[in-house]
Short mmCIF file of C-alpha atoms in Angstrom, two decimals:
data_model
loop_
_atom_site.label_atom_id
_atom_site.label_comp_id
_atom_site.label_asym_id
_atom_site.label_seq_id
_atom_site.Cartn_x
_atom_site.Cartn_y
_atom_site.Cartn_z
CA UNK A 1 63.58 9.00 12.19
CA UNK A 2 66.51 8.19 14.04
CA UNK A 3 68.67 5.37 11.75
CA UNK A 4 71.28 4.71 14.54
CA UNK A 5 73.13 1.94 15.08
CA UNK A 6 71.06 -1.37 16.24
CA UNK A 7 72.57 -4.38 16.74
CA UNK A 8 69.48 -7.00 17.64
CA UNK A 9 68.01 -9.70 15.55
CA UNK A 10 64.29 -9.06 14.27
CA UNK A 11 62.43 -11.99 13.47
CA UNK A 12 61.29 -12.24 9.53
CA UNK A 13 60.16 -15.81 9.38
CA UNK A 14 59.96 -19.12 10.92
CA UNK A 15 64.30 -19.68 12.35
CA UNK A 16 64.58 -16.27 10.39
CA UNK A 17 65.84 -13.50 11.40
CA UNK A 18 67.80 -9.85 10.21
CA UNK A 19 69.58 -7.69 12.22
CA UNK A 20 67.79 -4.28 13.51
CA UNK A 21 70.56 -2.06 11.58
CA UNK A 22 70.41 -3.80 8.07
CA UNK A 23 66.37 -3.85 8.19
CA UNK A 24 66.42 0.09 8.89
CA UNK A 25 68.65 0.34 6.10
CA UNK A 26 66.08 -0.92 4.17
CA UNK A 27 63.43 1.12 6.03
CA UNK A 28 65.55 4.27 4.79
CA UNK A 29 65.62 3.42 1.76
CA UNK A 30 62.00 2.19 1.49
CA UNK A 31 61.42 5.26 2.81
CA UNK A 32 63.16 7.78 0.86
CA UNK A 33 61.65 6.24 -2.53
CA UNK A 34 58.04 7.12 -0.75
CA UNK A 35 59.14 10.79 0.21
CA UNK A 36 56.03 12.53 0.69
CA UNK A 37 53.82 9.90 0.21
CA UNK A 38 51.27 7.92 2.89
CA UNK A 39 53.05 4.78 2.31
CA UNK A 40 56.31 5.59 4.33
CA UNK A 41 56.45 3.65 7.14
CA UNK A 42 56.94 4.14 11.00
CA UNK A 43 59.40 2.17 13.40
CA UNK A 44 59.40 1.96 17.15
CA UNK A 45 60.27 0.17 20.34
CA UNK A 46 57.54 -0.95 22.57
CA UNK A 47 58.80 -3.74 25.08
CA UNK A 48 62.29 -4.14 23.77
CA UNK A 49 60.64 -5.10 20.69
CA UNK A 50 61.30 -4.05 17.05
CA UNK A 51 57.98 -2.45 15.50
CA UNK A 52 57.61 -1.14 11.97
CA UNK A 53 53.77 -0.19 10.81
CA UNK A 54 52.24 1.51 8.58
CA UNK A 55 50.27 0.79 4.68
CA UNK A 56 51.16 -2.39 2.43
CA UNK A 57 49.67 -2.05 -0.96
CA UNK A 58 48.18 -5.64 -2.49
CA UNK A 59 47.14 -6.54 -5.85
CA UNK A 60 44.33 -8.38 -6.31
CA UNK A 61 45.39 -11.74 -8.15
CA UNK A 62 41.94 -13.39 -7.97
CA UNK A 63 40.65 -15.64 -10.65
CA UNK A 64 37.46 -16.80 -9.04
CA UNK A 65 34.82 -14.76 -8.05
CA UNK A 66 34.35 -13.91 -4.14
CA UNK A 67 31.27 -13.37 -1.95
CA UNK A 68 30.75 -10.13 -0.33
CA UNK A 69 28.46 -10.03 3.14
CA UNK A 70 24.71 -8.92 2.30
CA UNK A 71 24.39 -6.74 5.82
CA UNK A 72 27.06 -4.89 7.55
CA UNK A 73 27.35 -5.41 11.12
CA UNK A 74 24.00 -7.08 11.10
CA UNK A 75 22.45 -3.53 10.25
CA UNK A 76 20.03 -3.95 7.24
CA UNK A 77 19.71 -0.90 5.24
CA UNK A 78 16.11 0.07 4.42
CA UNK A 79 15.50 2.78 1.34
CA UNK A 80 14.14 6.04 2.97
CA UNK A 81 10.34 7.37 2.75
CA UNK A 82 10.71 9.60 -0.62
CA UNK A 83 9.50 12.56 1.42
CA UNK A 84 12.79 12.32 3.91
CA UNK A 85 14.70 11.15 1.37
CA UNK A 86 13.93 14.68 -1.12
CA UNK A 87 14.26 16.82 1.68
CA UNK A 88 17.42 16.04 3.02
CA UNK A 89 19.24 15.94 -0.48
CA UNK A 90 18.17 18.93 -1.89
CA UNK A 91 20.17 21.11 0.45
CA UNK A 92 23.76 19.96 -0.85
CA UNK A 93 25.13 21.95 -3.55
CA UNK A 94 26.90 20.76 -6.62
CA UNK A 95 29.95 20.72 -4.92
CA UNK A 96 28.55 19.21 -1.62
CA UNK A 97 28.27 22.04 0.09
CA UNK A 98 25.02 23.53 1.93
CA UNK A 99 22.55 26.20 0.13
CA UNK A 100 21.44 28.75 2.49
CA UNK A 101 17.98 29.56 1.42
CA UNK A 102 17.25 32.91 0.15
CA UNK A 103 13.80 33.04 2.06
CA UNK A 104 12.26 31.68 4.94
CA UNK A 105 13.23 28.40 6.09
CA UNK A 106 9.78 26.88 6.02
CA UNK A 107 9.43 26.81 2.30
CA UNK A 108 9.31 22.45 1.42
CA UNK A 109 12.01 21.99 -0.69
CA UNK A 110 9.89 18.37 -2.02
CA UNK A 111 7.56 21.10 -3.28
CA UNK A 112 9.29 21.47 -6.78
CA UNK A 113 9.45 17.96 -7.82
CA UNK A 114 6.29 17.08 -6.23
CA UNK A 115 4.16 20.18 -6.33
CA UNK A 116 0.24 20.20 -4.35
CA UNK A 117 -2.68 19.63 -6.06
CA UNK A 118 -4.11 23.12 -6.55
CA UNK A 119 -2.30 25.29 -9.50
CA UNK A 120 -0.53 27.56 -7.67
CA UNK A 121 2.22 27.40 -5.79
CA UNK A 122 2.47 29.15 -2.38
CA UNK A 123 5.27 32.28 -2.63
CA UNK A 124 7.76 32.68 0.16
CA UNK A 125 7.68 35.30 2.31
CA UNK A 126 9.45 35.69 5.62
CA UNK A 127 8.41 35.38 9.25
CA UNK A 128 7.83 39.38 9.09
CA UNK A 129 5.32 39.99 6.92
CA UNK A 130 7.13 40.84 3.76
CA UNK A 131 6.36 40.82 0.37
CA UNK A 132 7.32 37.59 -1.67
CA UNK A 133 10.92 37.33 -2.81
CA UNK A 134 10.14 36.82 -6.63
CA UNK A 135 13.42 37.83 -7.54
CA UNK A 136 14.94 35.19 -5.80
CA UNK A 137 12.46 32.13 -6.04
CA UNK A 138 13.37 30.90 -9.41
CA UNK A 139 16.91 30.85 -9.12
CA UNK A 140 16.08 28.86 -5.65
CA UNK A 141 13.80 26.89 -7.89
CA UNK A 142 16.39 26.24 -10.45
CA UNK A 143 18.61 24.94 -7.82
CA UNK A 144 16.41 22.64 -6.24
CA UNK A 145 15.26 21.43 -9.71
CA UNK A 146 18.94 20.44 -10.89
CA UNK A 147 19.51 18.60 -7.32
CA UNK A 148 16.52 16.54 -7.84
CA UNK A 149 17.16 15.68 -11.72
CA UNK A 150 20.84 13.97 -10.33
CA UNK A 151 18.73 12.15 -7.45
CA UNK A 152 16.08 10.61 -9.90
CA UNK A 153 18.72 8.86 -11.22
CA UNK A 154 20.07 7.16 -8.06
CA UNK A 155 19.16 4.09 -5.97
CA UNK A 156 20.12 5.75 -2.38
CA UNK A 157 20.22 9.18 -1.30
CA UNK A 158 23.50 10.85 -0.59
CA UNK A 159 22.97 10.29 3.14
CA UNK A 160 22.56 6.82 2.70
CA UNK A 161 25.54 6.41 0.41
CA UNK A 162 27.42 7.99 3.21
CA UNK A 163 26.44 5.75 5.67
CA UNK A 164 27.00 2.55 3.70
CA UNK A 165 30.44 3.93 3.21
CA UNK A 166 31.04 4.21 7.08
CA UNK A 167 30.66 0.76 7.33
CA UNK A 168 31.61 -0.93 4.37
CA UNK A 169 35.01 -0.49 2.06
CA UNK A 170 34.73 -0.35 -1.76
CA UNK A 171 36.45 -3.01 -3.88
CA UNK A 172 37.50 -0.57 -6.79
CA UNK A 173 33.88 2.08 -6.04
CA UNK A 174 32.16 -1.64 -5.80
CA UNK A 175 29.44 -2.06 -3.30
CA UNK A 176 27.08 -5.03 -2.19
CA UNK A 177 23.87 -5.61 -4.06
CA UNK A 178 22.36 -8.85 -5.29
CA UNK A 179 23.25 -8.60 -9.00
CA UNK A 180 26.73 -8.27 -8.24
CA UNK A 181 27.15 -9.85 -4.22
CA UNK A 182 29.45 -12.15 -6.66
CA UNK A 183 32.28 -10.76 -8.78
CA UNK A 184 35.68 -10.82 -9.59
CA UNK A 185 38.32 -7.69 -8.82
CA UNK A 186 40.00 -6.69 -11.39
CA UNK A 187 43.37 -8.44 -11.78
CA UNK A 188 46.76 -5.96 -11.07
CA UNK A 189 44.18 -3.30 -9.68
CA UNK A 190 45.85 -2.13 -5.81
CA UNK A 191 44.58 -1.81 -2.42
CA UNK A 192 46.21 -1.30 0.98
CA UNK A 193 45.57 -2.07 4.52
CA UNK A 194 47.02 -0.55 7.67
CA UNK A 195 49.58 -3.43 9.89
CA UNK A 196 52.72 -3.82 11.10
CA UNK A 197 55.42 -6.01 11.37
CA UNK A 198 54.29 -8.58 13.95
CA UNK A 199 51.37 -9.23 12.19
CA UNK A 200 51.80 -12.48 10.51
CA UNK A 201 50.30 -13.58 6.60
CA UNK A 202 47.22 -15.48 7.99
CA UNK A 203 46.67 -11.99 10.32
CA UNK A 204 47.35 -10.09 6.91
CA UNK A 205 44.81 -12.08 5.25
CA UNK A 206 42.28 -12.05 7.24
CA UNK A 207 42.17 -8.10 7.94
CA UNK A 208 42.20 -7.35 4.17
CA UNK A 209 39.10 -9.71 4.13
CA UNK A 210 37.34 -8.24 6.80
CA UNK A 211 37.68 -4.57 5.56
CA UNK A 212 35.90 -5.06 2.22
CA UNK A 213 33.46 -7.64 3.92
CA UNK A 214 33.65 -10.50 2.09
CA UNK A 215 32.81 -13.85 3.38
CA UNK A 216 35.25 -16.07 1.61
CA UNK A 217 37.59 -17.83 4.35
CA UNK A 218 40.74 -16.67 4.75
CA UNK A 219 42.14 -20.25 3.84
CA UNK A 220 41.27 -20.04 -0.04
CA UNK A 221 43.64 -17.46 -0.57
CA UNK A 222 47.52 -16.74 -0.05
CA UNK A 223 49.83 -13.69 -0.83
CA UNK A 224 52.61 -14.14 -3.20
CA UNK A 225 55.24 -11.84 -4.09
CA UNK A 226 55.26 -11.88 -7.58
CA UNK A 227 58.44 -10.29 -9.73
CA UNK A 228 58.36 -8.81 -13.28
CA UNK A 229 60.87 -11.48 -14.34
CA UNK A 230 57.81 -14.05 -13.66
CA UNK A 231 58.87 -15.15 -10.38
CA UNK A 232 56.48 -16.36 -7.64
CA UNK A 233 57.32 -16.62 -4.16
CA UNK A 234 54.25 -17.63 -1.57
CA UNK A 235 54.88 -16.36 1.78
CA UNK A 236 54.44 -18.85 4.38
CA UNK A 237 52.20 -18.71 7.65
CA UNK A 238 55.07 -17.57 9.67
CA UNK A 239 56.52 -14.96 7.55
CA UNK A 240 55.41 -11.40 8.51
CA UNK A 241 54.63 -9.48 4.61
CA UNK A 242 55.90 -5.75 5.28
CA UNK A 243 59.42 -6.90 6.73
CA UNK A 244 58.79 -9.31 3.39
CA UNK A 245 58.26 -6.14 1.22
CA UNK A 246 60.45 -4.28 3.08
CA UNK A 247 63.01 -6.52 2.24
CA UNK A 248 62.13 -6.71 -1.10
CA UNK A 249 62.38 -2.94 -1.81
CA UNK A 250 60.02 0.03 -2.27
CA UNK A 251 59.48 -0.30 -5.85
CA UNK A 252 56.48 -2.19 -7.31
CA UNK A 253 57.71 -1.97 -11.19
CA UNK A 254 60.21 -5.00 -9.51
CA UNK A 255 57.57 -7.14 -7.54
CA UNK A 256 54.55 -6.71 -5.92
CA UNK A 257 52.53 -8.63 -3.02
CA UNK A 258 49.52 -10.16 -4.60
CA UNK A 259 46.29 -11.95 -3.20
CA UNK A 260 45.52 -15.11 -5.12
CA UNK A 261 43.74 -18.45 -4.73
CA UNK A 262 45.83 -21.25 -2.96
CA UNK A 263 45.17 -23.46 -5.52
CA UNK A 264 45.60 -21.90 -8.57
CA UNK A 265 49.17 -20.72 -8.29
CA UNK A 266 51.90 -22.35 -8.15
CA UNK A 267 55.31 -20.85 -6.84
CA UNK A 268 57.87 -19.93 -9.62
CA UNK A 269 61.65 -20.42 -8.84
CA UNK A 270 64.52 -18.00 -10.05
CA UNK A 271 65.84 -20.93 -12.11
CA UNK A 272 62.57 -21.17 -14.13
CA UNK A 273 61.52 -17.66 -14.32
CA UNK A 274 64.62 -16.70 -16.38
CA UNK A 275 63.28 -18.87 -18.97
CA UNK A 276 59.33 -18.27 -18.93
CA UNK A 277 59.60 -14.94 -20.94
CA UNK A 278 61.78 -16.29 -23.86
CA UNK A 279 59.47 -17.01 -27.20
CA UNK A 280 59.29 -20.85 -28.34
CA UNK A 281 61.84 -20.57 -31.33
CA UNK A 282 64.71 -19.48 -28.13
CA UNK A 283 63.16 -21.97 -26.09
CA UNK A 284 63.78 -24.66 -28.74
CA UNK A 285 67.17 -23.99 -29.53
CA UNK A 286 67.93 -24.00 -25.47
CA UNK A 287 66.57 -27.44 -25.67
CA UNK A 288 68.59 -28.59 -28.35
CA UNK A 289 72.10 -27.13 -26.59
CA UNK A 290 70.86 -28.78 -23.37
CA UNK A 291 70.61 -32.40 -26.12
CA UNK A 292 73.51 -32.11 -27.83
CA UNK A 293 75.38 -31.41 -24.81
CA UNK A 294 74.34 -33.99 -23.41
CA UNK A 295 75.05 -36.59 -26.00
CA UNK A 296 78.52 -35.06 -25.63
CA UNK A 297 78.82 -36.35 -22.24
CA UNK A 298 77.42 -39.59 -23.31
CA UNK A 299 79.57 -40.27 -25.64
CA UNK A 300 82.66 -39.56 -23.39
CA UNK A 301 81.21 -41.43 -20.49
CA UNK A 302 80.65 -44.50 -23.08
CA UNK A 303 84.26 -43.99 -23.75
CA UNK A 304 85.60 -44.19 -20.73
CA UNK A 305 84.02 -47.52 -19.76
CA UNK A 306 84.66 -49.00 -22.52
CA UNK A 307 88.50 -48.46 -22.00
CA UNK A 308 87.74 -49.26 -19.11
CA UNK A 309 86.25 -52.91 -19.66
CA UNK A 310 89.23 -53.51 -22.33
CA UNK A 311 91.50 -53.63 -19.54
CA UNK A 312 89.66 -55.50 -17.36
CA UNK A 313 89.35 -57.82 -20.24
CA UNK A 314 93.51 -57.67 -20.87
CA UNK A 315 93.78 -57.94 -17.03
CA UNK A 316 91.58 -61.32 -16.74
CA UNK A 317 93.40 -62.57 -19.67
CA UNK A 318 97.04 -62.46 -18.47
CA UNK A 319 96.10 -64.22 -15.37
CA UNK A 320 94.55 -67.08 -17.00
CA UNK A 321 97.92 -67.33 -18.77
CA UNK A 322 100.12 -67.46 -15.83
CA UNK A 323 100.73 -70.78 -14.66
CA UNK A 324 99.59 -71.50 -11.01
CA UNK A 325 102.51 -72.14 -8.55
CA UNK A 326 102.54 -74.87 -6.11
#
């Protein structure tokens, strides 16, 4: 990336702005501390305007539960016949790779779990004529067998799992389904979405929302950046969150960007946070500083005006004394 010199202004905020070669100071940095890593960022001009992109983590700070969308992209999802479903899982490997059968390709794979009636089982043989491959068939068998013991125990066959992923996002390996269309992330745990710098907290918002489906409105929450020291800053409407976290630095031991609830979180000063992680007993003897200072400057304040009144008193005094001239 080329750091050179810039001297434009890039917004960051409502009447906020930084110039071009400070942020990419901050990009360099940002993007040193991510060496190697997909969360380095990108920069460019498109328009004679300033453009960085690329992933912002966020930690999910929820502490109600949210409503994920029962149907993705109005497509309902229908469990397989059991014959389909058998025969088009039992040719993936352990790994996930394809088995090449050892004999003709005719031979029903649904034929070990669900053998026919009669007692016997038909033995390959190939399209020539040859005699059956009884070497061969039971380690085929075996393979089939283990395959369908690991699909007994799943709702949805692997090619439906793969296809719910295509359209739907997982929320920590959490998917729709009634029992759970409900639930609560788990607080601190990370996830990321793809934007860039003109994209705006409400824009933010609502593209982390629609990526893991969920039907909440974009309203009930707001992203925070939230500091180790106990600090809580909520990024406005206006502000744009990666020049935010840009600005804030790489490292997420400092602060971190965090979803939460509008109305459960309130924003933290500076002032205060200094104070939140101090136990009672340090707490209390603050307090009493803060009093007995305070009584200090009572005291002298008290002092003062009552000099004060003494010779206002003295004053009053010497000119009812003095007798009045004609």
């Amino acid at each position: 990336m080329d750091y050179s010199h810039q001297t434009s202004l890039v917004p960051c905020g409502q009447d906020k702005y930084i110039s071009k070669n400070e942020l990419l100071l901050h990009l360099k940095t940002y993007n040193l501390y991510y060496e190697g890593q997909n969360l380095q960022l990108r920069h460019r001009e498109e328009e004679d305007e300033f453009i960085v992109e690329g992933l912002l983590n966020i930690s999910w700070g929820l502490r109600r539960p949210i409503r994920l969308q029962m149907q993705d992209d109005n497509e309902r999802i229908r469990p397989p016949p059991s014959s389909s479903s058998w025969h088009s899982g039992c040719n993936l490997g352990a790994q996930g790779t394809t088995l090449k059968p050892l004999t003709v390709p005719n031979v029903q794979i649904s034929e070990v779990d669900a053998p026919p009636e009669g007692d016997q089982m038909p033995n390959p043989t190939d399209s020539r004529g040859l005699k059956p491959l009884q070497e061969d068939t039971p380690q085929l068998m075996r393979t089939r067998s283990d395959v369908g013991v690991r699909r007994r125990g799943n709702v949805r066959t692997p090619s439906d799992q793969r296809r719910i992923r295509r359209h739907r996002f997982s929320i920590n390996g959490h998917f729709y389904n009634h029992k759970t269309s409900v639930f609560t992330p788990a607080y601190g745990s990370v996830t990321n979405v793809r934007i860039n710098s003109t994209m705006t907290t409400p824009q933010v918002l609502k593209l982390l929302l629609n990526k893991f489906k969920i039907e909440n409105s974009a309203e009930e929450f707001a992203l925070y950046v939230v500091h180790t020291s106990g600090e809580k800053q909520k990024l406005k409407t206006t502000d744009y969150p990666l020049i935010a976290r840009i600005l804030q630095g790489p490292c997420e031991q400092v602060s971190k960007v965090f979803l939460m609830e509008k109305d459960q979180v309130e924003e933290v000063t500076y002032d205060v946070a200094q104070y939140i992680k101090f136990e009672m007993p340090v707490l209390k003897s603050f307090i009493q500083k803060l009093q007995e200072e305070e009584d200090r400057e009572v005291k002298k304040l008290m002092r003062k005006y009552t000099v004060l009144r003494l010779m206002i008193r003295q004053r009053l005094e010497e000119i009812a004394e003095t007798p009045a001239t004609i």
